[in-house]
CSV table of C-alpha atoms in Angstrom, one decimal:
chain,number,residue,atom,x,y,z
L,10,MET,CA,173.7,25.1,120.8
L,11,ALA,CA,175.7,22.4,122.6
L,12,LEU,CA,179.1,23.3,124.1
L,13,SER,CA,182.2,21.3,123.3
L,14,GLY,CA,184.4,19.6,125.9
L,15,PRO,CA,187.2,22.2,125.6
L,16,GLU,CA,184.6,25.1,125.7
L,17,ILE,CA,183.1,23.7,129.0
L,18,THR,CA,186.7,23.2,130.4
L,19,ALA,CA,187.5,26.9,129.4
L,20,ILE,CA,184.3,28.1,131.2
L,21,VAL,CA,185.2,26.2,134.4
L,22,HIS,CA,188.8,27.4,134.1
L,23,GLY,CA,187.5,31.1,134.0
L,24,LEU,CA,184.9,30.5,136.7
L,25,LEU,CA,187.6,29.1,139.1
L,26,GLY,CA,189.7,32.2,138.4
L,27,THR,CA,186.8,34.2,139.7
L,28,VAL,CA,186.6,32.0,142.8
L,29,PHE,CA,190.3,32.5,143.3
L,30,LEU,CA,189.9,36.3,143.2
L,31,MET,CA,187.0,36.2,145.6
L,32,ALA,CA,188.9,34.0,148.1
L,33,PHE,CA,191.8,36.6,147.8
L,34,ALA,CA,189.4,39.4,148.7
L,35,GLY,CA,188.2,37.5,151.8
L,36,SER,CA,191.7,36.3,152.9
L,37,TYR,CA,193.3,39.7,152.4
L,38,ALA,CA,190.5,41.6,154.3
L,39,GLU,CA,190.9,39.1,157.3
L,40,LEU,CA,194.7,39.4,157.3
L,41,ILE,CA,194.6,43.2,157.7
L,42,GLN,CA,192.7,43.0,161.0
L,43,LEU,CA,193.3,39.4,162.1
L,44,THR,CA,191.7,38.0,165.2
L,45,HIS,CA,191.8,34.5,166.7
L,46,ALA,CA,188.3,34.0,165.2
L,47,GLY,CA,189.4,35.2,161.8
L,48,MET,CA,192.4,32.9,161.7
L,49,LYS,CA,190.1,30.0,160.7
L,50,ARG,CA,188.7,32.0,157.8
L,51,VAL,CA,192.2,33.1,156.6
L,52,LYS,CA,193.3,29.4,156.7
L,53,TRP,CA,190.2,28.4,154.6
L,54,GLY,CA,190.6,31.4,152.2
L,55,ILE,CA,194.3,30.6,151.5
L,56,THR,CA,193.6,26.9,151.2
L,57,ILE,CA,190.8,27.6,148.6
L,58,MET,CA,193.2,30.0,146.8
L,59,ALA,CA,196.0,27.4,146.7
L,60,GLY,CA,193.5,24.6,145.7
L,61,THR,CA,191.8,26.6,142.9
L,62,ALA,CA,195.2,27.8,141.6
L,63,ILE,CA,196.4,24.2,141.2
L,64,ILE,CA,193.1,23.1,139.5
L,65,ILE,CA,193.1,26.2,137.3
L,66,ASP,CA,196.6,25.4,136.1
L,67,LEU,CA,195.7,21.7,135.4
L,68,LEU,CA,192.6,22.8,133.4
L,69,GLY,CA,194.6,25.5,131.7
L,70,ASP,CA,197.2,22.9,130.6
L,71,LEU,CA,194.4,20.7,129.3
L,72,ILE,CA,193.0,23.7,127.3
L,73,TYR,CA,196.5,24.5,126.1
L,74,THR,CA,196.8,21.1,124.4
L,75,VAL,CA,193.7,22.0,122.4
L,76,TYR,CA,194.9,25.5,121.7
L,77,ARG,CA,198.3,24.4,120.4
L,78,ALA,CA,197.1,21.3,118.5
L,79,PRO,CA,199.2,20.9,115.3
L,80,VAL,CA,196.3,21.3,112.9
L,81,PRO,CA,195.5,24.3,110.6
L,82,ASP,CA,192.3,25.2,112.5
L,83,SER,CA,193.7,25.2,116.0
L,84,ALA,CA,193.5,28.5,117.9
L,85,ARG,CA,197.3,29.0,117.7
L,86,SER,CA,197.5,28.2,114.0
L,87,LEU,CA,194.6,30.6,113.3
L,88,ILE,CA,196.1,33.4,115.4
L,89,LYS,CA,199.6,33.0,113.9
L,90,ALA,CA,198.2,33.0,110.4
L,91,GLY,CA,195.9,36.0,111.1
L,92,SER,CA,196.6,39.8,111.3
L,93,THR,CA,197.6,39.7,115.0
L,94,PRO,CA,200.2,37.0,115.4
L,95,TRP,CA,201.7,38.9,118.4
L,96,VAL,CA,198.6,37.8,120.4
L,97,HIS,CA,200.3,34.3,120.5
L,98,GLU,CA,203.9,35.3,120.3
L,99,ILE,CA,203.8,37.8,123.2
L,100,GLY,CA,200.4,37.3,125.0
L,101,MET,CA,200.1,33.5,125.0
L,102,GLU,CA,203.8,32.9,125.5
L,103,LEU,CA,203.7,35.1,128.6
L,104,LYS,CA,200.4,33.7,129.9
L,105,GLU,CA,201.3,30.0,129.6
L,106,HIS,CA,204.4,30.5,131.7
L,107,VAL,CA,203.5,33.1,134.3
L,108,ALA,CA,200.2,31.2,135.2
L,109,HIS,CA,202.4,28.5,136.6
L,110,PHE,CA,203.9,30.9,139.1
L,111,VAL,CA,200.6,31.2,141.0
L,112,PRO,CA,200.4,27.7,142.6
L,113,VAL,CA,204.0,28.2,143.8
L,114,LEU,CA,203.2,31.6,145.4
L,115,MET,CA,200.0,30.2,147.0
L,116,LEU,CA,201.8,27.1,148.4
L,117,ILE,CA,204.4,29.4,150.1
L,118,ALA,CA,201.5,31.4,151.6
L,119,LEU,CA,199.7,28.2,152.7
L,120,PHE,CA,202.9,26.9,154.3
L,121,MET,CA,203.3,30.2,156.2
L,122,VAL,CA,199.8,29.9,157.6
L,123,VAL,CA,200.1,26.2,158.5
L,124,TYR,CA,203.5,26.7,160.0
L,125,TYR,CA,202.9,29.8,162.1
L,126,LYS,CA,199.3,29.1,163.0
L,127,GLU,CA,198.2,31.4,165.9
L,128,ASP,CA,201.6,33.3,165.7
L,129,LEU,CA,200.1,35.0,162.7
L,130,VAL,CA,197.6,36.7,164.9
L,131,LYS,CA,200.4,38.0,167.2
L,132,SER,CA,202.8,39.3,164.5
L,133,LYS,CA,201.9,42.2,162.3
L,134,GLU,CA,205.1,41.6,160.3
L,135,LEU,CA,204.1,38.0,159.5
L,136,ARG,CA,200.7,39.1,158.4
L,137,ALA,CA,202.2,41.8,156.1
L,138,ILE,CA,204.5,39.2,154.5
L,139,THR,CA,201.6,36.8,154.0
L,140,ALA,CA,199.5,39.6,152.5
L,141,GLY,CA,202.4,40.5,150.2
L,142,LEU,CA,202.5,36.9,148.9
L,143,LEU,CA,198.7,37.0,148.3
L,144,VAL,CA,198.9,40.4,146.5
L,145,THR,CA,201.8,39.1,144.3
L,146,ALA,CA,199.8,35.9,143.4
L,147,MET,CA,196.7,38.0,142.7
L,148,LEU,CA,198.5,40.4,140.4
L,149,VAL,CA,200.1,37.5,138.4
L,150,THR,CA,196.6,35.9,138.2
L,151,LEU,CA,195.1,39.2,136.9
L,152,VAL,CA,197.8,39.3,134.1
L,153,ALA,CA,197.1,35.6,133.2
L,154,PHE,CA,193.3,36.2,133.5
L,155,GLY,CA,193.3,39.3,131.4
L,156,LEU,CA,195.6,37.8,128.7
L,157,GLY,CA,193.4,34.7,128.6
L,158,ALA,CA,190.2,36.7,128.2
L,159,TYR,CA,191.8,38.7,125.3
L,160,ILE,CA,193.2,35.6,123.6
L,161,THR,CA,189.8,33.9,123.8
L,162,LYS,CA,188.2,37.1,122.3
L,163,VAL,CA,190.6,37.0,119.4
L,164,GLN,CA,190.3,33.3,118.8
L,165,PRO,CA,187.9,31.2,120.9
L,166,ILE,CA,188.8,27.6,121.7
L,167,LYS,CA,186.5,25.1,119.9
Q,126,MET,CA,187.1,50.4,173.5
Q,127,ALA,CA,190.2,48.4,174.7
Q,128,LYS,CA,193.4,49.1,172.9
Q,129,LYS,CA,194.6,46.2,170.9
Q,130,LYS,CA,197.6,44.4,172.3
Q,131,GLN,CA,200.6,44.6,169.8
Q,132,ILE,CA,202.9,41.6,170.0
Q,133,SER,CA,206.0,42.1,167.9
Q,134,GLY,CA,207.1,38.6,166.9
Q,135,ALA,CA,206.5,34.9,166.5
Q,136,ALA,CA,207.8,32.1,168.8
Q,137,LYS,CA,208.9,29.9,165.9
Q,138,THR,CA,212.1,30.2,163.9
Q,139,ASN,CA,211.6,31.6,160.4
Q,140,GLY,CA,214.2,29.3,158.6
Q,141,PRO,CA,211.6,26.9,157.2
Q,142,VAL,CA,209.5,29.8,155.8
Q,143,ALA,CA,212.7,31.3,154.3
Q,144,ALA,CA,213.3,27.8,152.8
Q,145,ALA,CA,209.9,27.8,151.2
Q,146,MET,CA,210.4,31.3,149.8
Q,147,LEU,CA,213.8,30.6,148.4
Q,148,SER,CA,212.8,27.2,146.8
Q,149,GLY,CA,209.6,28.8,145.4
Q,150,SER,CA,211.7,31.6,143.9
Q,151,VAL,CA,214.1,29.0,142.3
Q,152,ALA,CA,211.0,27.2,140.8
Q,153,ILE,CA,209.6,30.4,139.4
Q,154,VAL,CA,212.9,31.6,137.9
Q,155,GLY,CA,213.6,28.1,136.7
Q,156,ILE,CA,210.5,28.2,134.4
Q,157,GLY,CA,211.9,31.4,132.9
Q,158,VAL,CA,215.4,30.1,132.5
Q,159,LEU,CA,214.2,26.8,130.9
Q,160,HIS,CA,212.1,28.9,128.5
Q,161,LEU,CA,215.2,30.9,127.4
Q,162,LEU,CA,217.0,27.6,127.0
Q,163,ALA,CA,214.2,26.0,124.9
Q,164,GLU,CA,213.9,29.1,122.7
Q,165,GLY,CA,217.7,29.1,122.1
Q,166,SER,CA,218.1,25.5,121.3
Q,167,GLU,CA,216.0,23.0,119.3
Q,168,ALA,CA,217.7,20.1,121.2
Q,169,ALA,CA,216.6,21.6,124.6
Q,170,LYS,CA,213.1,22.2,123.3
Q,171,LYS,CA,212.9,18.6,122.2
Q,172,ALA,CA,214.4,17.3,125.5
Q,173,LEU,CA,211.9,19.4,127.5
Q,174,THR,CA,208.9,18.0,125.6
Q,175,PHE,CA,207.8,15.4,128.2
Q,176,TYR,CA,204.3,15.3,126.9
Q,177,ALA,CA,203.9,16.0,123.2
Q,178,PRO,CA,200.5,17.7,123.2
Q,179,MET,CA,201.7,20.2,125.7
Q,180,GLY,CA,205.1,20.7,124.1
Q,181,PRO,CA,208.2,22.0,126.0
Q,182,LEU,CA,206.0,23.7,128.6
Q,183,SER,CA,205.5,20.3,130.2
Q,184,GLY,CA,209.2,19.9,130.8
Q,185,LYS,CA,209.8,23.5,131.9
Q,186,VAL,CA,207.1,23.2,134.6
Q,187,VAL,CA,207.8,19.6,135.8
Q,188,ILE,CA,211.6,20.2,136.1
Q,189,SER,CA,211.1,23.6,137.9
Q,190,TYR,CA,208.5,22.3,140.3
Q,191,VAL,CA,210.5,19.1,141.1
Q,192,VAL,CA,213.8,21.1,141.7
Q,193,GLY,CA,211.8,23.6,143.9
Q,194,LEU,CA,210.3,20.8,145.9
Q,195,ILE,CA,213.6,19.0,146.5
Q,196,LEU,CA,215.3,22.2,147.4
Q,197,PHE,CA,212.4,23.0,149.9
Q,198,PHE,CA,212.7,19.7,151.7
Q,199,LEU,CA,216.5,20.0,151.9
Q,200,LEU,CA,216.5,23.6,153.1
Q,201,LYS,CA,213.5,23.1,155.4
Q,202,ASN,CA,215.5,20.6,157.4
Q,203,ALA,CA,218.8,22.4,157.2
Q,204,TRP,CA,217.3,25.7,158.3
Q,205,ALA,CA,214.8,24.3,160.9
Q,206,GLU,CA,216.6,26.0,163.8
Q,207,LYS,CA,217.7,29.1,161.8
Q,208,ASN,CA,216.3,32.5,162.4
Q,209,PHE,CA,216.9,35.1,159.8
Q,210,PRO,CA,217.0,38.7,161.0
Q,211,ASN,CA,214.4,40.0,158.5
Q,212,LEU,CA,211.9,37.7,156.8
Q,213,ARG,CA,210.7,40.6,154.7
Q,214,THR,CA,213.9,40.3,152.6
Q,215,TRP,CA,212.8,36.8,151.5
Q,216,LEU,CA,209.5,38.3,150.3
Q,217,TYR,CA,211.4,40.7,148.2
Q,218,ILE,CA,213.4,37.8,146.8
Q,219,VAL,CA,210.1,36.1,145.8
Q,220,ILE,CA,208.8,39.3,144.2
Q,221,GLY,CA,212.2,39.7,142.3
Q,222,ALA,CA,211.9,36.1,141.1
Q,223,VAL,CA,208.4,36.8,139.8
Q,224,LEU,CA,209.7,39.9,137.9
Q,225,LEU,CA,212.6,37.9,136.5
Q,226,GLY,CA,210.2,35.1,135.5
Q,227,PHE,CA,208.1,37.7,133.6
Q,228,LEU,CA,211.1,39.1,131.9
Q,229,PHE,CA,212.5,35.7,130.8
Q,230,THR,CA,209.2,34.7,129.3
Q,231,PHE,CA,208.5,38.1,127.6
Q,232,THR,CA,209.1,37.4,123.9
Q,233,PRO,CA,210.8,40.7,122.9
Q,234,PHE,CA,213.3,40.2,125.8
Q,235,VAL,CA,213.9,36.6,124.6
Q,236,HIS,CA,214.6,37.8,121.1
Q,237,PHE,CA,216.9,40.4,122.4
Q,238,VAL,CA,218.9,37.9,124.5
Q,239,LEU,CA,219.1,35.4,121.6
Q,240,GLY,CA,220.1,38.2,119.2
Q,241,GLU,CA,217.1,37.6,116.9
């Protein structure tokens, strides 16, 4: 069975979400016990997180246009007409907005790493603040990721 | 094993990072505020629809991001030499902005605010 364009986009969107979470794990682990050698890995990890966050949002916006198409068989129309309209009214409304917080959070973290460079190795306080930004971005991503998975289960994009 | 040397602070000022955190917070809360505005007014919803297939979400995101970016470049220069006593406070502001963003885009809260 051939996959449609939106289905392939949705798969890549979800896959990049996994890459984001993997990059978070690596960056966070390095930040906890940062050394001069680990600084390069943190920079790469946070750059990958910021880059994937931006691409995920762009792909998500693309899928969103298919989801909310003003036709009777779009995912949004079917969910709203079905027995669980709250999936759109609460779940999708929240997801479509909070997902756009993540690139902002990641760009702040990336700016911190680029601005402070090696100072990050010297200051435990700066590492804790950077880690706090990463954890916040990861938690928001998990909410968006979980809601996305649930909405797709209720009504897949075609 | 040699004991790790603990160095308390950074040599650079923290003003530019505080600028990034504040402008990012404004962008995040901005998405929520514009959502409330769009839900409360059909005219606002229409005005925020920059790209029809995406609906008002396009305007909410574009306006919030652009305002955040402009604010960042203004504050980054203005606070280049500034050193705030505690950068952690700015992280709490970012977390507060995220929580407000969640609240403003949570449909039951939107209905409560709009008296629906």
